[in-house]
Coordinates of C-alpha atoms in Angstrom, one line a residue:
M1 CA 105.7 95.0 110.4
M2 CA 108.0 94.2 107.4
Y3 CA 109.5 91.4 105.5
G4 CA 113.2 90.9 105.9
K5 CA 115.4 88.5 104.0
T6 CA 119.0 88.0 103.0
K7 CA 119.9 88.8 99.5
T8 CA 123.0 90.2 97.8
A9 CA 120.9 92.4 95.4
G10 CA 119.2 95.6 96.4
F11 CA 121.2 98.6 95.3
L12 CA 119.5 101.7 93.8
S13 CA 117.3 100.8 90.8
A14 CA 118.7 103.0 88.1
V15 CA 117.8 101.6 84.7
L16 CA 117.7 104.3 82.1
T17 CA 114.5 104.8 80.0
A18 CA 113.8 106.8 77.0
A19 CA 113.0 109.7 79.3
M20 CA 116.5 109.6 80.7
L21 CA 118.5 109.7 77.5
S22 CA 118.2 112.7 75.2
A23 CA 118.1 112.3 71.5
A24 CA 121.5 113.8 71.2
M25 CA 123.1 111.0 73.3
T26 CA 125.3 108.6 71.3
A27 CA 127.5 105.7 72.0
A28 CA 131.2 106.6 72.1
A29 CA 133.6 104.9 69.7
P30 CA 135.0 101.6 70.8
A31 CA 137.9 101.8 73.1
A32 CA 141.4 101.1 71.8
S33 CA 141.4 97.9 73.7
D34 CA 138.2 96.7 71.9
G35 CA 138.4 92.9 71.7
E36 CA 140.4 92.5 74.8
V37 CA 138.7 90.9 77.9
T38 CA 139.2 92.2 81.4
R39 CA 138.5 89.7 84.1
A40 CA 136.4 91.2 86.9
N41 CA 138.2 91.6 90.2
V42 CA 135.4 90.2 92.5
T43 CA 135.2 90.9 96.2
S44 CA 132.2 89.8 98.2
Y45 CA 130.3 89.1 94.9
S46 CA 130.9 92.7 93.7
F47 CA 133.1 94.2 91.1
V48 CA 133.8 97.5 89.3
I49 CA 133.4 98.3 85.6
D50 CA 135.5 101.4 85.0
K51 CA 136.3 101.4 81.3
E52 CA 134.9 100.5 77.9
G53 CA 135.3 97.0 76.4
V54 CA 134.5 93.6 77.7
T55 CA 134.5 92.8 81.4
R56 CA 134.2 89.2 82.3
L57 CA 132.6 87.8 85.4
E58 CA 133.4 84.2 86.1
A59 CA 130.2 82.4 87.0
E60 CA 131.8 80.7 89.9
D61 CA 132.3 84.1 91.5
T62 CA 128.5 84.8 91.9
Y63 CA 126.5 84.3 95.1
T64 CA 124.7 81.0 94.9
R65 CA 123.3 80.5 98.4
N66 CA 119.8 81.6 97.5
Y67 CA 119.7 79.2 94.5
A68 CA 117.8 76.0 95.2
I69 CA 119.9 72.9 95.5
A70 CA 118.5 69.6 94.2
D71 CA 119.8 66.5 96.0
D72 CA 120.6 64.7 92.8
N73 CA 121.9 67.8 90.9
K74 CA 123.7 70.2 93.3
T75 CA 124.9 73.6 92.4
V76 CA 128.7 73.2 92.5
I77 CA 131.9 74.7 91.1
V78 CA 133.6 72.3 88.8
E79 CA 137.2 72.4 87.7
R80 CA 137.7 71.6 84.0
E81 CA 140.5 72.7 81.7
D82 CA 138.1 73.7 78.8
A83 CA 136.5 76.4 81.0
S84 CA 137.5 80.0 81.3
N85 CA 139.8 80.3 84.3
G86 CA 139.6 76.5 84.6
K87 CA 136.3 76.5 86.4
F88 CA 132.6 76.7 85.7
L89 CA 129.3 76.8 87.7
A90 CA 127.2 73.7 87.5
A91 CA 123.8 75.0 88.4
A92 CA 121.2 72.7 90.1
E93 CA 117.7 72.2 88.8
N94 CA 115.9 75.2 90.4
V95 CA 112.3 76.2 91.3
V96 CA 110.6 79.1 89.6
S97 CA 110.7 81.8 92.2
D98 CA 112.1 85.3 92.4
S99 CA 113.7 84.4 95.8
H100 CA 115.6 81.5 94.2
C101 CA 118.5 82.9 92.2
F102 CA 122.2 83.5 92.1
E103 CA 123.3 87.0 92.3
F104 CA 126.1 89.6 92.0
R105 CA 126.6 93.3 92.1
F106 CA 128.7 95.8 90.2
T107 CA 129.6 99.5 90.2
L108 CA 129.5 101.2 86.8
R109 CA 131.8 104.3 86.6
M110 CA 130.0 105.7 83.5
N111 CA 126.6 106.0 81.8
A112 CA 126.8 103.1 79.5
E113 CA 125.3 101.0 76.7
I114 CA 125.8 97.3 77.6
V115 CA 125.5 94.0 75.7
L116 CA 125.4 91.0 78.0
S117 CA 126.4 87.5 76.8
A118 CA 127.1 84.3 78.6
A119 CA 128.8 81.0 77.8
Y120 CA 126.7 77.8 78.4
A121 CA 127.3 74.1 77.9
R122 CA 125.1 71.1 78.1
T123 CA 124.9 68.8 81.1
E124 CA 124.9 65.1 81.0
R125 CA 121.2 65.1 81.9
W126 CA 120.1 66.8 78.7
K127 CA 122.8 66.4 76.1
N128 CA 120.3 64.7 73.8
N129 CA 117.7 67.4 74.2
S130 CA 117.3 70.9 72.8
K131 CA 117.3 73.7 75.4
D132 CA 115.3 76.9 74.6
M133 CA 117.4 79.5 76.4
S134 CA 114.5 81.9 76.6
R135 CA 112.9 79.4 79.0
S136 CA 116.1 78.9 81.0
Y137 CA 118.1 81.7 82.7
T138 CA 116.7 85.1 83.0
Y139 CA 118.8 88.2 84.0
V140 CA 117.0 90.9 86.1
I141 CA 118.9 94.2 86.5
D142 CA 118.2 96.2 89.7
G143 CA 115.1 94.1 90.5
E144 CA 113.1 95.6 87.7
K145 CA 114.6 95.2 84.2
T146 CA 114.5 91.8 82.5
V147 CA 117.2 91.4 79.8
G148 CA 115.9 89.3 77.0
L149 CA 117.6 87.4 74.2
S150 CA 118.6 89.5 71.2
S151 CA 117.4 86.6 69.0
G152 CA 116.0 83.2 69.5
A153 CA 118.7 80.9 71.0
S154 CA 118.7 77.2 71.8
L155 CA 121.4 74.8 72.7
K156 CA 120.9 71.9 70.2
P157 CA 121.3 68.3 71.1
D158 CA 125.0 67.4 71.3
S159 CA 126.8 64.6 73.0
D160 CA 129.9 66.8 73.6
I161 CA 129.1 68.4 77.0
T162 CA 132.4 70.2 77.0
K163 CA 131.4 72.4 74.1
W164 CA 130.7 76.0 75.2
E165 CA 128.3 78.2 73.2
T166 CA 127.9 82.0 73.7
V167 CA 124.3 83.4 74.0
T168 CA 123.9 87.1 73.5
Y169 CA 121.1 89.2 75.2
D170 CA 119.4 92.5 74.3
K171 CA 121.3 95.7 74.5
F172 CA 120.4 97.9 77.5
T173 CA 121.5 101.2 79.0
L174 CA 122.4 101.9 82.6
R175 CA 123.3 105.1 84.5
K176 CA 126.6 105.2 86.4
G177 CA 126.4 103.9 90.0
D178 CA 125.7 100.7 91.8
H179 CA 123.7 97.9 90.2
S180 CA 122.5 94.4 91.1
V181 CA 121.8 91.4 89.0
K182 CA 119.7 88.3 89.8
V183 CA 119.9 85.2 87.6
M184 CA 116.7 83.1 87.8
I185 CA 115.1 80.5 85.7
T186 CA 112.0 81.2 83.7
E187 CA 110.6 77.6 83.6
R188 CA 111.5 74.5 85.4
S189 CA 112.6 71.6 83.3
S190 CA 113.0 67.9 84.1
V191 CA 116.5 67.9 82.8
G192 CA 118.1 70.8 84.8
N193 CA 119.8 73.9 83.5
P194 CA 123.0 74.5 81.4
N195 CA 126.4 74.9 83.0
I196 CA 127.6 78.5 83.0
D197 CA 131.2 79.4 82.3
Y198 CA 131.2 83.2 82.4
I199 CA 129.1 86.3 81.9
D200 CA 130.5 89.1 79.7
F201 CA 129.6 92.8 79.8
D202 CA 130.5 94.6 76.6
V203 CA 130.4 98.3 77.6
K204 CA 130.3 101.5 75.6
E205 CA 130.2 104.8 77.3
L206 CA 127.3 107.0 76.6
T207 CA 128.2 110.6 75.8
G208 CA 126.5 113.7 74.6
D209 CA 123.7 115.8 76.1
Y210 CA 122.9 113.7 79.1
R211 CA 119.9 114.8 81.2
E212 CA 120.6 113.9 84.8
L213 CA 117.6 112.8 86.9
E214 CA 117.4 112.8 90.6
S215 CA 118.2 109.4 92.0
V216 CA 116.0 107.6 94.4
A217 CA 117.0 108.1 98.0
D218 CA 118.0 105.2 100.1
N219 CA 115.0 105.8 102.4
D220 CA 112.5 105.6 99.5
I221 CA 110.7 102.3 98.7
H222 CA 110.2 103.1 95.0
T223 CA 112.5 101.9 92.2
Q224 CA 114.0 104.5 89.9
Q225 CA 111.4 104.0 87.2
Q226 CA 108.5 104.2 89.7
Y227 CA 110.1 107.3 91.3
N228 CA 110.5 109.0 87.9
F229 CA 106.8 108.5 87.1
L230 CA 105.6 109.6 90.5
N231 CA 107.5 112.9 90.1
D232 CA 106.7 113.5 86.4
E233 CA 104.1 116.3 86.1
E234 CA 102.5 114.7 83.1
L235 CA 100.4 111.7 84.3
E236 CA 100.2 110.2 80.8
D237 CA 104.0 110.0 80.7
V238 CA 103.6 106.7 82.6
Y239 CA 104.1 104.9 79.3
I240 CA 107.7 106.2 79.2
Y241 CA 108.4 104.3 82.4
A242 CA 106.2 101.2 82.2
D243 CA 103.9 99.7 79.6
G244 CA 102.1 96.9 81.4
E245 CA 104.3 94.2 79.8
A246 CA 107.0 93.5 82.5
E247 CA 106.7 93.0 86.2
L248 CA 108.0 96.3 87.6
S249 CA 105.4 96.8 90.4
R250 CA 107.4 95.6 93.4
P251 CA 109.1 98.1 95.7
K252 CA 112.8 98.7 96.2
A253 CA 114.1 97.2 99.4
I254 CA 115.3 99.3 102.3
V255 CA 118.8 98.0 102.8
C256 CA 120.3 97.6 106.3
D257 CA 124.0 97.3 105.6
F258 CA 126.3 97.0 108.6
S259 CA 129.4 95.7 106.9
A260 CA 131.3 99.0 107.7
D261 CA 130.2 99.1 111.4
A262 CA 133.1 98.8 113.8
G263 CA 133.3 96.0 116.4
I264 CA 131.3 93.4 114.6
G265 CA 133.2 90.3 114.0
T266 CA 132.7 87.5 111.4
A267 CA 130.2 84.7 111.9
D268 CA 128.4 82.0 110.1
A269 CA 125.2 84.0 110.4
Y270 CA 124.2 87.5 111.4
I271 CA 121.1 89.2 112.8
V272 CA 119.4 92.6 112.6
Q273 CA 117.1 94.2 115.2
K274 CA 114.5 96.8 114.2
S275 CA 112.5 98.9 116.6
A276 CA 110.3 101.9 116.7
S277 CA 112.2 103.1 119.9
A278 CA 115.8 103.9 120.4
D279 CA 116.0 101.6 123.4
F280 CA 115.0 98.6 121.2
S281 CA 112.1 97.6 123.4
D282 CA 110.1 94.9 121.7
P283 CA 112.3 94.7 118.6
V284 CA 111.6 92.8 115.4
V285 CA 114.6 90.3 115.0
I286 CA 115.7 89.1 111.7
T287 CA 118.0 86.1 111.9
G288 CA 120.0 83.7 109.7
L289 CA 121.6 86.4 107.5
A290 CA 124.5 85.2 105.4
E291 CA 126.0 88.7 105.1
K292 CA 126.2 91.9 107.1
R293 CA 123.2 93.3 105.4
C294 CA 119.5 92.5 104.9
E295 CA 116.7 93.9 102.8
L296 CA 113.4 95.1 104.3
Y297 CA 110.1 95.2 102.4
N298 CA 106.5 96.2 103.2
L299 CA 107.4 99.0 105.6
M300 CA 105.0 101.9 106.1
L301 CA 105.4 105.1 104.2
G302 CA 106.9 107.7 106.5
E303 CA 107.9 105.0 109.1
H304 CA 110.6 106.0 111.5
F305 CA 112.7 103.3 113.1
Y306 CA 116.0 102.3 114.5
W307 CA 118.1 99.3 113.6
R308 CA 121.4 97.6 114.3
G309 CA 123.2 94.5 113.2
G310 CA 125.4 92.0 114.9
T311 CA 126.3 88.3 115.3
S312 CA 124.0 87.4 118.2
E313 CA 121.3 88.8 120.5
D314 CA 123.7 88.5 123.4
T315 CA 126.2 91.0 121.8
I316 CA 124.1 93.1 119.5
G317 CA 123.6 95.7 122.3
D318 CA 127.1 96.9 121.6
S319 CA 126.5 97.5 117.9
P320 CA 126.2 100.9 116.4
V321 CA 122.6 102.1 116.1
H322 CA 121.2 103.4 112.8
E323 CA 118.1 105.7 112.5
I324 CA 116.0 106.1 109.4
T325 CA 112.7 107.8 108.4
L326 CA 111.2 106.6 105.2
N327 CA 109.8 109.0 102.5
D328 CA 106.1 109.3 102.7
Q329 CA 105.2 109.6 99.0
G330 CA 102.6 107.1 97.9
P331 CA 101.7 104.6 96.7
R332 CA 102.9 102.1 99.2
N333 CA 103.5 99.3 96.7
C334 CA 104.1 96.0 98.4
Y335 CA 106.1 92.8 97.9
V336 CA 103.9 89.6 98.0
S337 CA 105.7 86.7 96.4
G338 CA 103.8 85.2 93.5
V339 CA 101.4 88.2 93.1
T340 CA 101.7 91.3 91.0
N341 CA 100.3 94.9 91.2
V342 CA 99.9 94.9 95.0
R343 CA 99.7 98.2 96.8
D344 CA 98.1 99.9 99.9
I345 CA 95.8 102.9 99.2
G346 CA 96.9 104.6 102.4
G347 CA 99.4 107.5 102.6
Y348 CA 97.6 109.9 100.3
A349 CA 96.4 113.3 101.6
S350 CA 92.7 113.8 102.3
D351 CA 90.9 117.1 102.0
L352 CA 88.0 116.0 104.3
V353 CA 90.0 117.5 107.2
E354 CA 92.9 119.9 107.3
G355 CA 96.1 117.9 107.3
G356 CA 94.2 114.7 106.9
T357 CA 95.7 111.5 105.4
I358 CA 94.4 108.2 104.4
R359 CA 95.5 105.5 106.8
Q360 CA 97.8 102.7 105.8
G361 CA 97.3 99.0 106.5
L362 CA 93.6 98.9 106.0
Y363 CA 92.9 98.2 102.3
Y364 CA 95.2 96.6 99.7
R365 CA 94.5 96.2 96.0
G366 CA 96.2 93.8 93.6
A367 CA 96.0 91.0 91.2
N368 CA 94.6 87.5 91.8
L369 CA 96.2 85.1 94.3
N370 CA 96.2 82.0 92.1
S371 CA 100.0 81.8 92.1
I372 CA 100.8 83.1 95.5
T373 CA 103.7 81.3 97.1
Q374 CA 104.0 80.1 100.7
E375 CA 106.4 83.0 101.2
G376 CA 103.7 85.4 99.7
K377 CA 101.1 84.0 102.0
A378 CA 103.2 84.9 105.1
Q379 CA 103.9 88.4 103.6
L380 CA 100.1 88.9 103.1
T381 CA 99.0 87.8 106.5
D382 CA 102.1 88.6 108.8
D383 CA 103.6 91.6 107.1
L384 CA 100.5 93.3 105.7
G385 CA 98.0 91.9 108.3
V386 CA 95.3 91.0 105.7
R387 CA 92.4 89.2 107.2
V388 CA 89.8 89.4 104.5
E389 CA 90.1 88.6 100.7
I390 CA 87.4 90.0 98.4
D391 CA 87.4 88.4 94.9
V392 CA 85.4 90.2 92.2
R393 CA 86.3 88.1 89.2
D394 CA 83.9 86.1 87.0
R395 CA 82.0 83.5 89.0
D396 CA 83.9 80.5 87.5
Q397 CA 87.2 82.0 88.5
C398 CA 86.3 82.5 92.2
K399 CA 87.7 79.3 93.7
G400 CA 89.1 80.5 97.1
P401 CA 90.0 80.5 99.8
Y402 CA 93.6 80.9 98.8
V403 CA 95.3 81.8 102.1
D404 CA 94.8 80.1 105.5
G405 CA 93.7 82.5 108.1
V406 CA 92.1 84.9 105.6
E407 CA 88.3 85.0 105.2
Y408 CA 87.3 84.7 101.6
Y409 CA 84.3 86.5 100.0
A410 CA 83.4 86.3 96.3
F411 CA 81.2 89.0 94.7
P412 CA 81.5 88.3 90.9
I413 CA 81.5 91.3 88.6
P414 CA 81.6 89.7 85.1
S415 CA 84.2 90.6 82.6
G416 CA 83.1 92.6 79.6
T417 CA 80.8 94.8 81.7
E418 CA 83.0 97.9 81.6
S419 CA 80.1 100.1 80.2
S420 CA 77.8 99.3 83.1
R421 CA 80.0 99.0 86.2
F422 CA 79.3 102.6 87.3
E423 CA 75.5 102.1 87.2
A424 CA 75.0 98.4 87.9
F425 CA 76.1 95.8 90.5
A426 CA 74.5 97.6 93.5
D427 CA 74.2 94.5 95.6
E428 CA 77.9 93.6 95.0
Y429 CA 79.1 97.1 95.9
R430 CA 76.9 97.2 99.0
Q431 CA 78.3 94.0 100.4
I432 CA 81.9 94.9 99.5
F433 CA 81.7 98.3 101.3
E434 CA 80.1 96.6 104.3
L435 CA 83.4 94.6 104.6
V436 CA 85.5 97.6 104.0
A437 CA 83.7 99.4 106.8
N438 CA 85.3 96.9 109.2
A439 CA 88.9 97.1 107.8
D440 CA 90.2 98.6 111.0
E441 CA 89.5 95.1 112.6
K442 CA 90.0 93.0 109.5
P443 CA 92.2 94.6 106.8
V444 CA 91.1 93.9 103.3
Y445 CA 92.8 92.6 100.1
L446 CA 90.5 93.2 97.1
H447 CA 91.3 91.9 93.6
C448 CA 89.9 90.9 90.3
A449 CA 92.0 89.1 87.7
S450 CA 94.6 91.9 87.2
G451 CA 93.9 94.3 90.0
A452 CA 93.1 97.0 87.4
D453 CA 89.5 97.6 86.2
R454 CA 87.0 96.0 88.5
T455 CA 89.4 96.5 91.4
G456 CA 89.9 100.0 89.9
I457 CA 86.4 101.3 90.2
I458 CA 86.0 100.1 93.8
T459 CA 89.3 101.6 94.8
F460 CA 88.5 104.8 92.9
M461 CA 85.3 105.2 94.8
L462 CA 86.9 104.5 98.2
L463 CA 89.8 106.9 97.6
T464 CA 87.4 109.6 96.3
V465 CA 84.9 109.3 99.2
C466 CA 87.9 109.6 101.6
G467 CA 88.9 112.9 100.0
A468 CA 91.9 111.9 98.0
G469 CA 92.8 114.4 95.2
Y470 CA 92.5 113.7 91.4
E471 CA 96.2 113.4 90.8
D472 CA 96.7 110.9 93.6
I473 CA 93.8 108.8 92.5
A474 CA 94.9 108.9 88.9
R475 CA 98.5 107.9 89.7
D476 CA 97.3 105.1 91.8
Y477 CA 95.2 103.8 88.9
L478 CA 98.0 104.3 86.4
F479 CA 100.5 102.4 88.6
T480 CA 99.1 99.2 87.2
N481 CA 101.3 99.9 84.2
F482 CA 104.2 98.8 86.4
S483 CA 102.7 95.3 86.5
N484 CA 102.6 92.8 83.7
Q485 CA 98.8 93.0 83.4
G486 CA 98.6 95.2 80.4
P487 CA 98.6 99.0 79.8
R488 CA 96.1 101.4 81.3
G489 CA 95.3 105.0 80.5
L490 CA 93.0 107.6 82.0
Q491 CA 91.0 108.1 78.8
G492 CA 88.2 105.6 79.0
E493 CA 86.9 104.1 82.2
F494 CA 88.8 106.3 84.6
D495 CA 87.7 109.6 83.0
N496 CA 84.2 108.3 82.7
W497 CA 84.0 107.5 86.5
W498 CA 85.3 110.9 87.3
S499 CA 82.9 112.8 85.1
K500 CA 79.9 110.6 85.9
L501 CA 80.2 111.4 89.6
D502 CA 78.9 114.9 88.7
Q503 CA 75.5 113.3 88.1
F504 CA 75.2 113.1 91.9
E505 CA 74.6 115.9 94.4
G506 CA 77.4 117.2 96.6
E507 CA 79.7 120.2 96.9
S508 CA 82.8 118.1 96.3
K509 CA 83.8 114.9 94.5
A510 CA 84.0 113.2 97.9
D511 CA 80.4 114.0 98.7
R512 CA 79.3 112.9 95.2
A513 CA 81.1 109.6 95.7
K514 CA 79.3 109.3 99.0
N515 CA 76.0 109.7 97.3
W516 CA 77.0 107.2 94.7
M517 CA 77.6 104.7 97.4
I518 CA 74.3 105.5 99.0
S519 CA 72.6 104.9 95.7
K520 CA 74.0 101.4 95.7
G521 CA 72.4 100.7 99.1
V522 CA 75.4 101.5 101.3
P523 CA 73.9 103.2 104.4
E524 CA 75.0 106.8 105.1
E525 CA 76.2 105.9 108.5
Q526 CA 78.4 103.1 107.0
V527 CA 80.0 105.6 104.6
E528 CA 80.7 107.9 107.5
K529 CA 82.2 104.9 109.4
I530 CA 84.5 104.2 106.5
R531 CA 85.6 107.9 106.5
G532 CA 86.2 107.7 110.2
I533 CA 88.3 104.5 109.9
F534 CA 90.3 105.6 106.8
V535 CA 90.9 109.3 107.3
T536 CA 93.1 110.6 110.2
G537 CA 91.3 113.3 112.2
Y538 CA 87.9 112.8 110.6
A539 CA 85.0 113.6 112.9
G540 CA 87.5 114.6 115.6
D541 CA 89.0 111.1 115.7
E542 CA 92.6 112.0 116.2
S543 CA 93.5 109.2 118.7
R544 CA 93.2 106.2 116.4
E545 CA 96.5 104.4 116.0
E546 CA 97.9 103.5 112.6
P547 CA 97.5 99.8 112.0
G548 CA 100.8 98.1 112.4
A549 CA 102.2 100.6 114.8
A550 CA 105.2 99.4 116.9
G551 CA 105.7 96.4 114.6
E552 CA 102.2 94.9 115.1
A553 CA 100.6 93.5 112.0
P554 CA 97.4 95.3 111.0
G555 CA 94.4 93.3 112.1
A556 CA 96.4 91.3 114.7
G557 CA 94.0 89.5 117.0
A558 CA 91.2 89.4 114.4
E559 CA 89.3 86.2 113.8
A560 CA 91.4 84.0 111.5
A561 CA 88.7 82.0 109.9
A562 CA 88.9 80.9 106.2
N563 CA 85.5 80.8 104.6
G564 CA 84.9 79.5 101.1
P565 CA 82.1 80.7 98.9
G566 CA 79.1 80.0 101.1
A567 CA 78.4 81.1 104.7
A568 CA 80.0 84.5 105.1
G569 CA 81.6 84.3 101.7
E570 CA 78.5 83.3 99.8
I571 CA 78.3 84.4 96.1
P572 CA 75.3 86.7 95.7
E573 CA 72.9 86.6 92.8
A574 CA 74.1 89.6 90.7
E575 CA 72.0 91.5 88.2
T576 CA 71.7 90.0 84.8
V577 CA 74.4 91.7 82.6
A578 CA 75.6 90.6 79.2
N579 CA 78.9 88.8 79.6
G580 CA 81.7 89.6 77.2
P581 CA 85.0 87.8 76.8
E582 CA 87.3 87.6 79.8
S583 CA 89.2 90.9 80.1
A584 CA 92.6 91.5 81.7
G585 CA 91.0 93.4 84.6

């Protein structure tokens, strides 16, 4: 299945990185109109920036429906003479969630260097308090680039709540094209958030030797930065695109926009139907859309489907039908609200059989679920079909279950044991792969703290035994750099795992990984079962359906029991290994 929701953001992610701008690129001289302010001509929360200088977006012209509204502090547009254009946005106290935001879009007619600034004023509720702006509004460009403050900024206590102060943010670069901006809060306070008068974009065109990069296609789930890394021949170039500091791991939405479709009138709410068949038999229906568009997440790589939009199920049959086939390049990174670094290991080629691929929807890797939201729980169980959670963090961190309907198992692998994880923890690995061997019935979500190192070695072995190639396994490992869980490189643990496999017998890395598993007590027939489940066409099994086909969640119909540590999820007695300090992974 997939996750659908209404948002105004979601255009191509196109933030420029160091790899996109050559050393010869320079900022053009300020335009003759430098110092003048052009008010944005906003239509449906979108506007165009087509020249250098300052373009001003009035805050009241942004889309606020997805911003939480507090009963005692509503988000409203206020008329006041001291404000630009005579109005400002009084924003409610919000919750900290990437789905609660106000939004807008703009089209940039040039490659540009931009300095963003905004005018804020105190509210009655906190005029006697100091407001740290780094803990207040956060601007996220194209769903992946967070724009920080150029210097520390606070609104100091002041009884004059009509006093506007301008806060300037870090300079950033964007390629020409369509862009989206979400404005969220970083930290909820008990005194609300500042009023916003306007947001200025001070634009300078970038000229010189510009190296064009291929833009991400509309049918690709990866953001521009992710796409650039996945198509860069140099694996270690990952640091150009992501360094493990910012949350960039989530996918780009697949946008269903029917605003230009003929014959669809206006309504208070709209719907979209999605189906694997052109006759829309058994469609997935997304309702309650505020606009003639929606964003889909957690679709399968290579998935082919039809969709149409309309005002009601009674009339949608007359709407134009759209057809799309998604790109099949992995990884299938996923959107689970409140969780970072989530991805499916399926979609990669397998050399165990000619034309073989690793099935999607069986095994997901990611970071811990401590902060998963209610929305994220639904995405994990309904969209991804997860029925089993495997937690391999330190014993005192394993406090599940975290999600109703998901069986919880804890097999602690202590932090600080990087040097012994290849050789030790046989009992833990044996029990983990016993669960993985049933992933066709109960899809697995496996994690440590960050979804990187302890999760990494288990996923490494699973991909290797299933016949994935070195480059795919390495890119999957390095993709953690797109999360906020710290940088990872191939030198160190990953290269050690790859080279140490040669200690085991076998004509291929896949067979050596099989013998590694057997050395940990995993029965050979269980390894073969794993291969048969995960690899299409393996052992002549060409009839097995892809989990989630025809819109069904993987693992649907599986037992929905939630076990804590104990019973099926009992914490085993691990080997005695020296514990080091808690690591990120």
